[in-house]
PDB file of C-alpha atoms in Angstrom:
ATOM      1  CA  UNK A   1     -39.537 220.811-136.785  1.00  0.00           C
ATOM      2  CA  UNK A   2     -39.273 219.519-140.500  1.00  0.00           C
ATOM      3  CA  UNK A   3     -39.177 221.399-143.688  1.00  0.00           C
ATOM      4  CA  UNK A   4     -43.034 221.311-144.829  1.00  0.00           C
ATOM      5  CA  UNK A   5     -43.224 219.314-148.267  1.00  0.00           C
ATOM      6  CA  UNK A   6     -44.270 221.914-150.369  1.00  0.00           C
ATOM      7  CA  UNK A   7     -44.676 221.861-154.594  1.00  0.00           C
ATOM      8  CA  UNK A   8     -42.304 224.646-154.442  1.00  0.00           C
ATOM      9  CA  UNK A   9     -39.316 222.471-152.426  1.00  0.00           C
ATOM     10  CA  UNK A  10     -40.196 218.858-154.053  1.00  0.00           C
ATOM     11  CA  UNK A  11     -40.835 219.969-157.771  1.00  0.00           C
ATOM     12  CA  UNK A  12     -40.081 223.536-158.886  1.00  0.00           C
ATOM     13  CA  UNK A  13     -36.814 224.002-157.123  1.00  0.00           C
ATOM     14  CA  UNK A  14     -35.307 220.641-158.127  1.00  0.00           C
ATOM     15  CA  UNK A  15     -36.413 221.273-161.546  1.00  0.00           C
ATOM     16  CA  UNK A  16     -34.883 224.688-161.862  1.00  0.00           C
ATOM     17  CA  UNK A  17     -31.278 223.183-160.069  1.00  0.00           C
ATOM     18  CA  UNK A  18     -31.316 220.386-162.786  1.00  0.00           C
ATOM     19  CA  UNK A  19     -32.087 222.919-165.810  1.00  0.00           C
ATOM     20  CA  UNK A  20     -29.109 225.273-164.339  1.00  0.00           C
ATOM     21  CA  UNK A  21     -26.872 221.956-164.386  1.00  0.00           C
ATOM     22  CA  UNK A  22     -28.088 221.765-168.195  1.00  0.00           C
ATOM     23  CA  UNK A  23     -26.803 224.804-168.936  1.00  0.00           C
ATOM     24  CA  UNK A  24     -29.991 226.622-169.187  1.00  0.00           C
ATOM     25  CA  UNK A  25     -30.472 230.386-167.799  1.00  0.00           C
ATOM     26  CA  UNK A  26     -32.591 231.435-165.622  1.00  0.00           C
ATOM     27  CA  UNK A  27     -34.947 234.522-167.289  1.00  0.00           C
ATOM     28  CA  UNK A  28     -36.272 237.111-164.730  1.00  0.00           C
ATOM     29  CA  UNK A  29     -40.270 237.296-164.644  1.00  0.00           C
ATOM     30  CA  UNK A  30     -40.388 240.820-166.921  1.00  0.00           C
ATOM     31  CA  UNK A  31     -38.000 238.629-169.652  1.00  0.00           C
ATOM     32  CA  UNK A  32     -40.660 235.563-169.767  1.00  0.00           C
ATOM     33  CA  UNK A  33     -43.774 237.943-170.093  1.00  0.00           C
ATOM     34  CA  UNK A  34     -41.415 239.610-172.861  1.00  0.00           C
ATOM     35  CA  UNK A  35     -41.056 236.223-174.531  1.00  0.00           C
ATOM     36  CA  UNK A  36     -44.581 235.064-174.101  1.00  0.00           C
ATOM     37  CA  UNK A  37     -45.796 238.441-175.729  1.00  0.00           C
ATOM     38  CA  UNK A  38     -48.055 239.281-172.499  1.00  0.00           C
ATOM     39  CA  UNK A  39     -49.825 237.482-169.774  1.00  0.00           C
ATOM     40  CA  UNK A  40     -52.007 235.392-171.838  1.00  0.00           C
ATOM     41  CA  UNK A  41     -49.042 233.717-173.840  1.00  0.00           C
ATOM     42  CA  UNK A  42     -48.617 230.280-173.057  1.00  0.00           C
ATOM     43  CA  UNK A  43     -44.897 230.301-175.285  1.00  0.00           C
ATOM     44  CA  UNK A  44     -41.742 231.918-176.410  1.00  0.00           C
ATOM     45  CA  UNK A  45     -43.028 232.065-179.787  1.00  0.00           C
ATOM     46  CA  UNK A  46     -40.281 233.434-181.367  1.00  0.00           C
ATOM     47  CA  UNK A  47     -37.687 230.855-179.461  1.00  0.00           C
ATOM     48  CA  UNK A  48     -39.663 228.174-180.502  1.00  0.00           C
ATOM     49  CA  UNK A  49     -39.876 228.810-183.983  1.00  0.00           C
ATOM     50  CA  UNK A  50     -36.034 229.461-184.112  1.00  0.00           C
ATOM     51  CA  UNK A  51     -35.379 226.247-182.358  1.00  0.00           C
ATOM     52  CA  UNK A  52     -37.839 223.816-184.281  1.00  0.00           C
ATOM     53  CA  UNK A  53     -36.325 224.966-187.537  1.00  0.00           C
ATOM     54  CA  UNK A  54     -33.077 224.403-185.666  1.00  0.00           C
ATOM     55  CA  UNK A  55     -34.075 220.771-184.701  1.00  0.00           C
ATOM     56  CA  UNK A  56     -36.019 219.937-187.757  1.00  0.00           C
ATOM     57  CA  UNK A  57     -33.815 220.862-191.020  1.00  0.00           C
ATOM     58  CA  UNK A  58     -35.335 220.298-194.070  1.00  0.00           C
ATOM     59  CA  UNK A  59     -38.936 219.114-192.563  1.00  0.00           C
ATOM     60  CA  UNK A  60     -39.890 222.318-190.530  1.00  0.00           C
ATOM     61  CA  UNK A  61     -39.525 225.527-192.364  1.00  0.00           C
ATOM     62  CA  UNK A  62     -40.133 229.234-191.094  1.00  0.00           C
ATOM     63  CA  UNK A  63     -43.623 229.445-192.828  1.00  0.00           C
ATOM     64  CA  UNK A  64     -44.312 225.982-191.180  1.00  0.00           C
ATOM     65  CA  UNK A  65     -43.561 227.401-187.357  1.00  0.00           C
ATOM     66  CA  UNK A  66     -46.404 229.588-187.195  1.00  0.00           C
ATOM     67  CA  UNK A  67     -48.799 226.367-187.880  1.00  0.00           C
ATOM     68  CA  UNK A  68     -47.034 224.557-185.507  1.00  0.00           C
ATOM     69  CA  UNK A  69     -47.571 226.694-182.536  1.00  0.00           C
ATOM     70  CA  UNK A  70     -51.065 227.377-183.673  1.00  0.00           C
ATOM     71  CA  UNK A  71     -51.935 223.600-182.661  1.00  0.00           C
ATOM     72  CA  UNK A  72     -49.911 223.449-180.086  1.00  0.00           C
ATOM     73  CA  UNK A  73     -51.771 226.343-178.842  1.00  0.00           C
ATOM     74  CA  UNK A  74     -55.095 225.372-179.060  1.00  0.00           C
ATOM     75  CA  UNK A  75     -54.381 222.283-176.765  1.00  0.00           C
ATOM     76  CA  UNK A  76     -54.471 224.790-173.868  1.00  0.00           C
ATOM     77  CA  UNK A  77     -57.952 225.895-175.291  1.00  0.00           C
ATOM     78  CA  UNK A  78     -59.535 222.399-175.987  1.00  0.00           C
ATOM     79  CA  UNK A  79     -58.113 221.191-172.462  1.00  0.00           C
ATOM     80  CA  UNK A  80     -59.913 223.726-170.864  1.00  0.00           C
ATOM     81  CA  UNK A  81     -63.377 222.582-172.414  1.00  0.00           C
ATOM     82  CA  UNK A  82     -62.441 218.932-171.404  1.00  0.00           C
ATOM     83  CA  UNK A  83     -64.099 219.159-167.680  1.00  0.00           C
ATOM     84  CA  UNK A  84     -67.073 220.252-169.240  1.00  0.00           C
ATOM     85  CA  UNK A  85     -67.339 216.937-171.257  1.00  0.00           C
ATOM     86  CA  UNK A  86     -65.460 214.201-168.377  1.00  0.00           C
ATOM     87  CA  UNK A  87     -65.667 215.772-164.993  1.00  0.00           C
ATOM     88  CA  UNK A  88     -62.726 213.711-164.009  1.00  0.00           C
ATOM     89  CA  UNK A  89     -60.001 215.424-165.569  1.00  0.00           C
ATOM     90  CA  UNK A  90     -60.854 218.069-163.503  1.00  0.00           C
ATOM     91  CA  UNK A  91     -60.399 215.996-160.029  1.00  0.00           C
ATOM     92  CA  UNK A  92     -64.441 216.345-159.121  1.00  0.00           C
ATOM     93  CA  UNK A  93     -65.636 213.294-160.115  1.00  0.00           C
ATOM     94  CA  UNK A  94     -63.880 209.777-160.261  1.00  0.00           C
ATOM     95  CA  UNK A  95     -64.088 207.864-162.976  1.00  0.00           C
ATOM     96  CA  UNK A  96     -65.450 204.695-163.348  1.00  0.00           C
ATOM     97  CA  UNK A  97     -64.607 203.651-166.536  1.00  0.00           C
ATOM     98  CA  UNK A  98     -62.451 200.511-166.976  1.00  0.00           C
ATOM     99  CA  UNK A  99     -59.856 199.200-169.847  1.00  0.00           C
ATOM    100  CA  UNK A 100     -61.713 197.148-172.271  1.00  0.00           C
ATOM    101  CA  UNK A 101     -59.723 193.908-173.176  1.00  0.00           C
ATOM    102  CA  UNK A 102     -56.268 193.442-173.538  1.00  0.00           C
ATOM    103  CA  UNK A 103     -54.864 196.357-175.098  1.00  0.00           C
ATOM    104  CA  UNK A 104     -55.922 198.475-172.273  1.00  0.00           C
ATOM    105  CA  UNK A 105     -58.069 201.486-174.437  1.00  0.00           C
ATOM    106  CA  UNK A 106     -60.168 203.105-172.685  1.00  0.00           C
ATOM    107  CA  UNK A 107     -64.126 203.028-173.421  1.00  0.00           C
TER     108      UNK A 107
END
């Protein structure tokens, strides 16, 4: 009998093994909810803001980072209204919308 294919054994496992060969660490469960400042955080905040100043000298200050996670957010929030307004991002409805001319945009 076969392994069953699983998200866990194709995706999340693979993923973690290649961010271990990156040098990343793995953080416990209690760590992340530390980082994400409870349940409902979507992001280590604080490691973010470190790291895009880090990345960004000179363009993305301290005072900046706070704005900066602010949008990114309220992408969770808006993405969650999205069904509401094209019932096939949420897989109930296909979509029958086609490219319009070359450049492929969608109507």
């Amino acid at each position: 009998m076969s392994n069953p294919i699983t998200e866990s054994s194709t995706v999340q496992s693979p993923l973690i093994r290649y961010a271990e060969e990156a040098g990343w660490t793995p953080l416990s469960a209690q760590e992340a909810l530390s980082l994400r400042q409870g349940e409902g955080g979507l992001l280590f905040g604080r490691v973010l803001a470190e790291k895009l100043v880090e990345f960004n000298p000179g363009f993305i200050t301290e005072d900046k980072t706070v704005d900066v996670i602010r949008r990114i957010e309220s992408v969770r929030t808006r993405s969650k209204a999205m069904p509401k307004f094209w019932p096939g991002c949420a897989g109930s409805k296909a979509s029958t919308t086609r490219p319009s001319g070359a450049n492929g945009m969608w109507r």
